[in-house]
Short mmCIF file of C-alpha atoms in Angstrom, two decimals:
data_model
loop_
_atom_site.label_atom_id
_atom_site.label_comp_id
_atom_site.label_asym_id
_atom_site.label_seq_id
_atom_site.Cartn_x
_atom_site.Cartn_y
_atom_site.Cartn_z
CA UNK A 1 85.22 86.41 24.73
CA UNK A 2 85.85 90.33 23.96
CA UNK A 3 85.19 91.21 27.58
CA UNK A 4 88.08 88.21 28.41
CA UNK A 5 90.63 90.16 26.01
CA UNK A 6 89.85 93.66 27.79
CA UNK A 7 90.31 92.43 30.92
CA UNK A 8 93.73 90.66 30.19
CA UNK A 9 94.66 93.23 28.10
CA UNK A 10 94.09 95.67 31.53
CA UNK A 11 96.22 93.38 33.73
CA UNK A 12 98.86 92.82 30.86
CA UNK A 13 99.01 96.77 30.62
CA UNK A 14 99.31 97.04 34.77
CA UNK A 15 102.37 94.46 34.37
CA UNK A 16 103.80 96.78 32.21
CA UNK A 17 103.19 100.32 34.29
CA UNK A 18 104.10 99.07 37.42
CA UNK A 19 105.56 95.49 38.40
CA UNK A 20 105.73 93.58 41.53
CA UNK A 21 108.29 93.61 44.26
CA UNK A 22 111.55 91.30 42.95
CA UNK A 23 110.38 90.93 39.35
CA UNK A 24 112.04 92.78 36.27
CA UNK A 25 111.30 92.44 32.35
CA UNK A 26 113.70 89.70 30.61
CA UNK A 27 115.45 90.81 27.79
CA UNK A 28 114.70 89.37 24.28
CA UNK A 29 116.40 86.14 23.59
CA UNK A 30 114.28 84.68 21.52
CA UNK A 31 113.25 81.79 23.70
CA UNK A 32 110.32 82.30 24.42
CA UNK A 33 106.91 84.33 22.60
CA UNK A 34 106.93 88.35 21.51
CA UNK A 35 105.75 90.42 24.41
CA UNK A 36 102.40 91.03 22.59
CA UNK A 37 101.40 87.68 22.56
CA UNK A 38 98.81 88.15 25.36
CA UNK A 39 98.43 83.80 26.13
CA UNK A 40 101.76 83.98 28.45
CA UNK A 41 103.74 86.09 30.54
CA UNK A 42 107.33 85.44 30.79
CA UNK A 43 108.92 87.65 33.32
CA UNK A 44 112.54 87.21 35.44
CA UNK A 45 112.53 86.79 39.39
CA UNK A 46 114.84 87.49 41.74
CA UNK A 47 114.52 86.05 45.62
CA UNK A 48 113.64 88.55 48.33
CA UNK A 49 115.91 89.73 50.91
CA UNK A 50 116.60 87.21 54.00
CA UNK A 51 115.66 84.11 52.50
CA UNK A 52 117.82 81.18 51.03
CA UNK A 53 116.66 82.83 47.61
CA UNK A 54 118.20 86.05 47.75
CA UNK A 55 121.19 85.24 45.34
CA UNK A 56 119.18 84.00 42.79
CA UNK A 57 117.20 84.72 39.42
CA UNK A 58 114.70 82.72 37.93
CA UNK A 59 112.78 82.70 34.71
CA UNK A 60 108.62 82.35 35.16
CA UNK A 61 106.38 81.67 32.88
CA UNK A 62 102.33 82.30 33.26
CA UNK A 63 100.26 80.28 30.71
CA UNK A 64 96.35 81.94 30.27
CA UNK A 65 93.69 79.76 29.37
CA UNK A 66 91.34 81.22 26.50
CA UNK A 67 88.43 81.61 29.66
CA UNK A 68 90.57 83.60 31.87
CA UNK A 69 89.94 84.91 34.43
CA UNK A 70 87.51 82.43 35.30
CA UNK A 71 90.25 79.79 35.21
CA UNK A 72 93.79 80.50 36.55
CA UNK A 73 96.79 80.83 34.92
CA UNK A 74 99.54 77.89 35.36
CA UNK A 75 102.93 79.54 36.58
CA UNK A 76 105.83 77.16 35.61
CA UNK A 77 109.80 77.87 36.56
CA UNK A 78 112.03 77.69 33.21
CA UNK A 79 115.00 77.91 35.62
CA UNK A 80 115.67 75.10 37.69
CA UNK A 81 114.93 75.64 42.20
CA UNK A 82 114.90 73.52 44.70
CA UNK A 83 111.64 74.45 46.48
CA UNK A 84 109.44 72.27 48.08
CA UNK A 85 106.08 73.67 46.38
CA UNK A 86 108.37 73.46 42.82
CA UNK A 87 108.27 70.34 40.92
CA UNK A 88 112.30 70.04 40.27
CA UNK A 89 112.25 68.49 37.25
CA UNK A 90 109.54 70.42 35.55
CA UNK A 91 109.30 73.65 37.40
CA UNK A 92 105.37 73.36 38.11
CA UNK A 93 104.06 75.42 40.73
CA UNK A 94 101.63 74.15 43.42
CA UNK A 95 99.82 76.81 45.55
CA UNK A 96 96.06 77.01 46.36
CA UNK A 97 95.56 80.50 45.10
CA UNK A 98 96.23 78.46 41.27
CA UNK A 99 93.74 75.87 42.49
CA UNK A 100 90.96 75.53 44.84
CA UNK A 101 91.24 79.39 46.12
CA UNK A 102 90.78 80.84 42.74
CA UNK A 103 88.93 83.68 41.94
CA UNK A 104 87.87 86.16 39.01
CA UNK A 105 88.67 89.14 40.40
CA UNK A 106 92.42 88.30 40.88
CA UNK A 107 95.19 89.42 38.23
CA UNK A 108 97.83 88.53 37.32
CA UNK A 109 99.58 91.13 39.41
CA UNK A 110 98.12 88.81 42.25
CA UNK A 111 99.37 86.03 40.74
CA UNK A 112 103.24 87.06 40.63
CA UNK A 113 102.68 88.51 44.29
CA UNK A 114 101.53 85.09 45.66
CA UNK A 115 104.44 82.73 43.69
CA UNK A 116 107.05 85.81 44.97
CA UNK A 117 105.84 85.10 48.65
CA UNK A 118 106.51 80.95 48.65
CA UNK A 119 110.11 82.14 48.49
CA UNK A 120 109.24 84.17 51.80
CA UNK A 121 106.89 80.80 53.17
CA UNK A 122 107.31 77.66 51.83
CA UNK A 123 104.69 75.89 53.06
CA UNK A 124 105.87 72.05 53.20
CA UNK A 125 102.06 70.63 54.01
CA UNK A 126 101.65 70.63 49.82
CA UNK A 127 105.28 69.99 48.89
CA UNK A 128 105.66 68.78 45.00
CA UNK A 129 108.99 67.99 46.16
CA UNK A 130 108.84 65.96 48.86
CA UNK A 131 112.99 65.87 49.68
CA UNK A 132 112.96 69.90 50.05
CA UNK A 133 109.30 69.44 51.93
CA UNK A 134 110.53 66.72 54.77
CA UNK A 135 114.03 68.76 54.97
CA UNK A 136 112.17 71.81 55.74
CA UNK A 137 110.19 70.26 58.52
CA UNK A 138 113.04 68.84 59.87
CA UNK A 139 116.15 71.00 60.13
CA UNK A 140 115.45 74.51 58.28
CA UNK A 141 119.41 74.97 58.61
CA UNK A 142 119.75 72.47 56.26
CA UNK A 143 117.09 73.17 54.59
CA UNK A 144 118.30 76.56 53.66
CA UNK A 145 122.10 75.29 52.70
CA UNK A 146 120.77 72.94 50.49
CA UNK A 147 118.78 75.85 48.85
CA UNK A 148 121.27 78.11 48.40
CA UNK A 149 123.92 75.70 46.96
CA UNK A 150 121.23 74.67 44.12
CA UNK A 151 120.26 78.29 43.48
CA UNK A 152 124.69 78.88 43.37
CA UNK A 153 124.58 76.03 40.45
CA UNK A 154 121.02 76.54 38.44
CA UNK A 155 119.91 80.55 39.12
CA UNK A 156 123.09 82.83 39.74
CA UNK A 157 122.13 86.08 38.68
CA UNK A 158 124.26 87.52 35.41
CA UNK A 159 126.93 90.61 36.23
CA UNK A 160 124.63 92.44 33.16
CA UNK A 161 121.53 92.55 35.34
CA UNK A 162 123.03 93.21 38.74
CA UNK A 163 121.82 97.26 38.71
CA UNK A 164 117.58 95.88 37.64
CA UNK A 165 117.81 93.02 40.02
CA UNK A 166 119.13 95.25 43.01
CA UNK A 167 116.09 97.91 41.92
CA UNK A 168 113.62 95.07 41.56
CA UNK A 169 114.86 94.48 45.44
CA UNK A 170 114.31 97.84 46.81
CA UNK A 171 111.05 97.67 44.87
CA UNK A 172 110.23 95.01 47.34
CA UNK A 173 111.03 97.83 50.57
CA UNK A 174 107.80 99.51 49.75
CA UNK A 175 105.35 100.25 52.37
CA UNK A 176 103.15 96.88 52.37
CA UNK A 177 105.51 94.35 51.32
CA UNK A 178 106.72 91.87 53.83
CA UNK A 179 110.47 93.18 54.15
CA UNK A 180 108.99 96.80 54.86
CA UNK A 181 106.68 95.47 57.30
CA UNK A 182 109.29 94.24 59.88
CA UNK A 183 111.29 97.70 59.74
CA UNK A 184 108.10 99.35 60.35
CA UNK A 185 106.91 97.53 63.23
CA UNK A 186 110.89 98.23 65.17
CA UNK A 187 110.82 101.75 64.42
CA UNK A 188 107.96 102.87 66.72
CA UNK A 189 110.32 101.45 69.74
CA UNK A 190 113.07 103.87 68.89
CA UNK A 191 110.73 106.51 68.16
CA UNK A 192 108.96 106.21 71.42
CA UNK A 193 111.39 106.33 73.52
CA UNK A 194 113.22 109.45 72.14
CA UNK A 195 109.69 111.44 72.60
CA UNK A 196 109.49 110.08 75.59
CA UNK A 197 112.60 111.92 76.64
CA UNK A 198 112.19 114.56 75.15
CA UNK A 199 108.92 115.19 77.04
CA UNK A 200 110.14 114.65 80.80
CA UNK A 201 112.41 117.78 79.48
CA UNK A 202 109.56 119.94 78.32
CA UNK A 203 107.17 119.30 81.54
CA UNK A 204 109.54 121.67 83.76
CA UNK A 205 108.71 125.13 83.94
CA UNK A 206 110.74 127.86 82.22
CA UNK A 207 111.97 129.48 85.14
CA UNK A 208 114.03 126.76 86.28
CA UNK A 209 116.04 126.80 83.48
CA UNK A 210 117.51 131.10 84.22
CA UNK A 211 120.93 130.86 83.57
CA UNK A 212 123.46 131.81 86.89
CA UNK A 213 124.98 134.88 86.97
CA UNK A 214 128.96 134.64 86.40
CA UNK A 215 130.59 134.44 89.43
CA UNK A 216 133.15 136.72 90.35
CA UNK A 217 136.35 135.13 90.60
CA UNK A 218 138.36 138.41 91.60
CA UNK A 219 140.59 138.28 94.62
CA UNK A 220 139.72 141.02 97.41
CA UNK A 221 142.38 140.99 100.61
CA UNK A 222 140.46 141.00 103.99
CA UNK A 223 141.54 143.45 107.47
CA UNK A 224 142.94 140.51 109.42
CA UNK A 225 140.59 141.04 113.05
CA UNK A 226 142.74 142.80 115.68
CA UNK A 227 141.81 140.21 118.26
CA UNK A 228 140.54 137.05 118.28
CA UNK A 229 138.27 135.72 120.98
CA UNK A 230 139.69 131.97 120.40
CA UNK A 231 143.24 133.15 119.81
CA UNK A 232 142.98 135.20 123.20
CA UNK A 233 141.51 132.49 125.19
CA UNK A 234 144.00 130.10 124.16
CA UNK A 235 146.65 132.35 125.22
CA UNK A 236 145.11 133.28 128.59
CA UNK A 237 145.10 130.02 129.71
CA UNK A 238 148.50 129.03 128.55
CA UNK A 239 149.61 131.91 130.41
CA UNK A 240 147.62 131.60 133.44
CA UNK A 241 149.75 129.33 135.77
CA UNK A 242 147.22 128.48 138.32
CA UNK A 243 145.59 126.28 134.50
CA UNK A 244 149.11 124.91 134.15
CA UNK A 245 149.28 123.45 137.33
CA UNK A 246 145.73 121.91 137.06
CA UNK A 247 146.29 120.32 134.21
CA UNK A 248 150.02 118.43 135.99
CA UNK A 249 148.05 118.19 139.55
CA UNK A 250 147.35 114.64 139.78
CA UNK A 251 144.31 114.87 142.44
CA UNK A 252 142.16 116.51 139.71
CA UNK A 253 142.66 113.41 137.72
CA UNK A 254 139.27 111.82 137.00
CA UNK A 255 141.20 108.60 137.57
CA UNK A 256 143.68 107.85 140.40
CA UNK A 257 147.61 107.95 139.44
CA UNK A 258 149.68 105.76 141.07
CA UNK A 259 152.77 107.43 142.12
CA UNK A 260 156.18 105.54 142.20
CA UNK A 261 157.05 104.40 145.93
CA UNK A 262 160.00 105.80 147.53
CA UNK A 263 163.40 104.85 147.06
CA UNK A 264 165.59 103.75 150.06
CA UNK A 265 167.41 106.38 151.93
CA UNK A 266 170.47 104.13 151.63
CA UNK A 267 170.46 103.22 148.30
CA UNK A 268 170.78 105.97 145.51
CA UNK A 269 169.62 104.94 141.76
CA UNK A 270 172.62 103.26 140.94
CA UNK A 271 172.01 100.95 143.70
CA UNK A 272 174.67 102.34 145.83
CA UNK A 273 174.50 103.64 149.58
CA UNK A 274 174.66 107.22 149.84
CA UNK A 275 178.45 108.75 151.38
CA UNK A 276 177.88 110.18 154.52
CA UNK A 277 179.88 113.67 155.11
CA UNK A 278 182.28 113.63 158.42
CA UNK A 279 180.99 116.79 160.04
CA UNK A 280 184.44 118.79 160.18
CA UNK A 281 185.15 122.28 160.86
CA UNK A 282 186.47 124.06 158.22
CA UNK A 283 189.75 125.00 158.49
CA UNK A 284 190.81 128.80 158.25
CA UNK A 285 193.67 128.01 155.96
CA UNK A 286 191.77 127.44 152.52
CA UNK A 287 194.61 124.82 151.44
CA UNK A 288 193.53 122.28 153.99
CA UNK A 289 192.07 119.46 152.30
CA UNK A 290 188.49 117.47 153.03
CA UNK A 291 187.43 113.92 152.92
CA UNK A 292 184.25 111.97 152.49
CA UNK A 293 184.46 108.62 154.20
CA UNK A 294 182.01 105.39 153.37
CA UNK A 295 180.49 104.78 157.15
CA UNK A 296 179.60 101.23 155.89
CA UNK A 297 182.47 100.37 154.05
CA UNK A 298 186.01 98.93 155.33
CA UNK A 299 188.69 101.70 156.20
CA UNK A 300 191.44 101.67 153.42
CA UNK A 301 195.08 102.08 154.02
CA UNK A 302 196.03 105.47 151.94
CA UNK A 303 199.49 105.21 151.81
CA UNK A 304 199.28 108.68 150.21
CA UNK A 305 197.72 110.37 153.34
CA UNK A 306 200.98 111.34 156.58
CA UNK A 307 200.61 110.56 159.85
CA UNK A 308 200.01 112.94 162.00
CA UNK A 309 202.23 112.67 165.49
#
């Protein structure tokens, strides 16, 4: 019996030094026994981070039998949740670690561990409420509305305790606890790959990396070159005439030009007959006039021209 008190007196005193993740000391109302009484525990908890819990704050209560820790303790919520391994109406708590899986070397530090993580799990195989259980195997959506609107109604969490309940949370975002555990096994990812980079970087050799000199961006004129061998070419052959006439001779055409046939020696461009010239003397007196006659066409009376006797 003495060793039974010094050993709950050692887990009531590691309660005190150091609790849990999501749990934090109720303040005296007088509902329920001193805090010296060394039979219960009575203790508040808050639901971890990412569950349908989260916004809520329950009372718990730990009853010790007189041959503890040979027998477990029975864990019973004073504030109403919907949970399917809660009894609703009386708050009892069914998990296997209070039953079959007991053993003596647990505390009661284990205890409030394993009744914080069935708010993580709830594990609907040994559902006390059955409604909450089937629900949960059937549509978690659901599920977790349902859970939240109860835990709105029975277990909102008092604007006086908002500061311990939010450090009873980060509490929880230790290294080991469950929310901790997820952050930890993303950051490697990140992590890697910026060493990963940073490596490919390092393996080049230091001499690649030897800065340019400036470059000088000063203006210097140039001597333009007295003669150019392109620019005198170019001219020689547009000078040379015997290259002018190559390049308009047809025969040195590597394909043959067809020239234009000849026009008729009787027909000009306008389509006309060329005027043939009367072959006249000319005159010595400079005054005398001349006349170009059509041979094909019809002699016209010129009224304007005399006779001559």
């Amino acid at each position: 019996m003495v060793l039974n008190l010094r050993r709950l007196a050692a887990d009531h005193a590691a309660l005190h030094s150091k609790l849990p993740p999501y749990y934090l000391v109720q303040p005296e109302d007088g509902h329920f026994a001193a805090a010296d009484d060394l039979s219960q525990v009575n203790i508040l908890l808050t639901g971890p981070p990412g569950t349908p819990y989260s916004e809520g704050l329950w009372r718990l209560q730990l009853k010790i039998p007189e041959d503890y820790p040979n027998s477990p303790p029975k864990a019973t919520f004073r504030t109403r949740i919907w949970h399917p391994n809660v009894e609703e109406m009386t708050g009892a708590v069914c998990v296997d670690t209070l039953k079959r899986d007991w053993q003596s070397r647990l505390t009661l530090r284990d205890v409030l561990i394993t009744i914080s993580c069935l708010l993580i799990n709830p594990n609907p195989d040994s559902a006390l409420n059955s409604s909450a259980g089937n629900l949960l195997r059937e549509d978690y959506d659901v599920f977790a509305h349902q859970a939240k609107l109860m835990t709105s109604i029975h277990a909102p969490i008092q604007p006086a305790l908002h500061g311990a309940v939010q450090e009873a949370k980060h509490r929880g975002e230790d290294p080991g606890s469950v929310h901790r555990e997820t952050d930890t096994h993303q950051r490697p990812r990140k992590q890697q790959r910026i060493q990963t980079g940073t490596t490919m970087k390092s393996n080049r050799p230091p001499s690649e990396y030897i800065p340019h000199p400036p470059r000088d961006i000063a203006i210097h004129p140039q001597p333009v070159p007295e003669d150019d061998p392109m620019q005198m070419s170019d001219d020689d052959e547009n000078d040379d005439p015997a290259s002018a006439s190559k390049e308009n001779n047809p025969s040195l055409s590597p394909t043959p030009v067809r020239l234009a046939p000849p026009s008729s020696p009787r027909k000009n461009a306008f389509g006309k007959r060329p005027l043939s010239v009367l072959s006249l003397a000319y005159p010595e007196d400079p005054d005398t006039e001349m006349m170009l006659v059509d041979s094909d066409s019809e002699p016209e009376n010129d009224t304007d021209t005399p006779k001559q006797a």
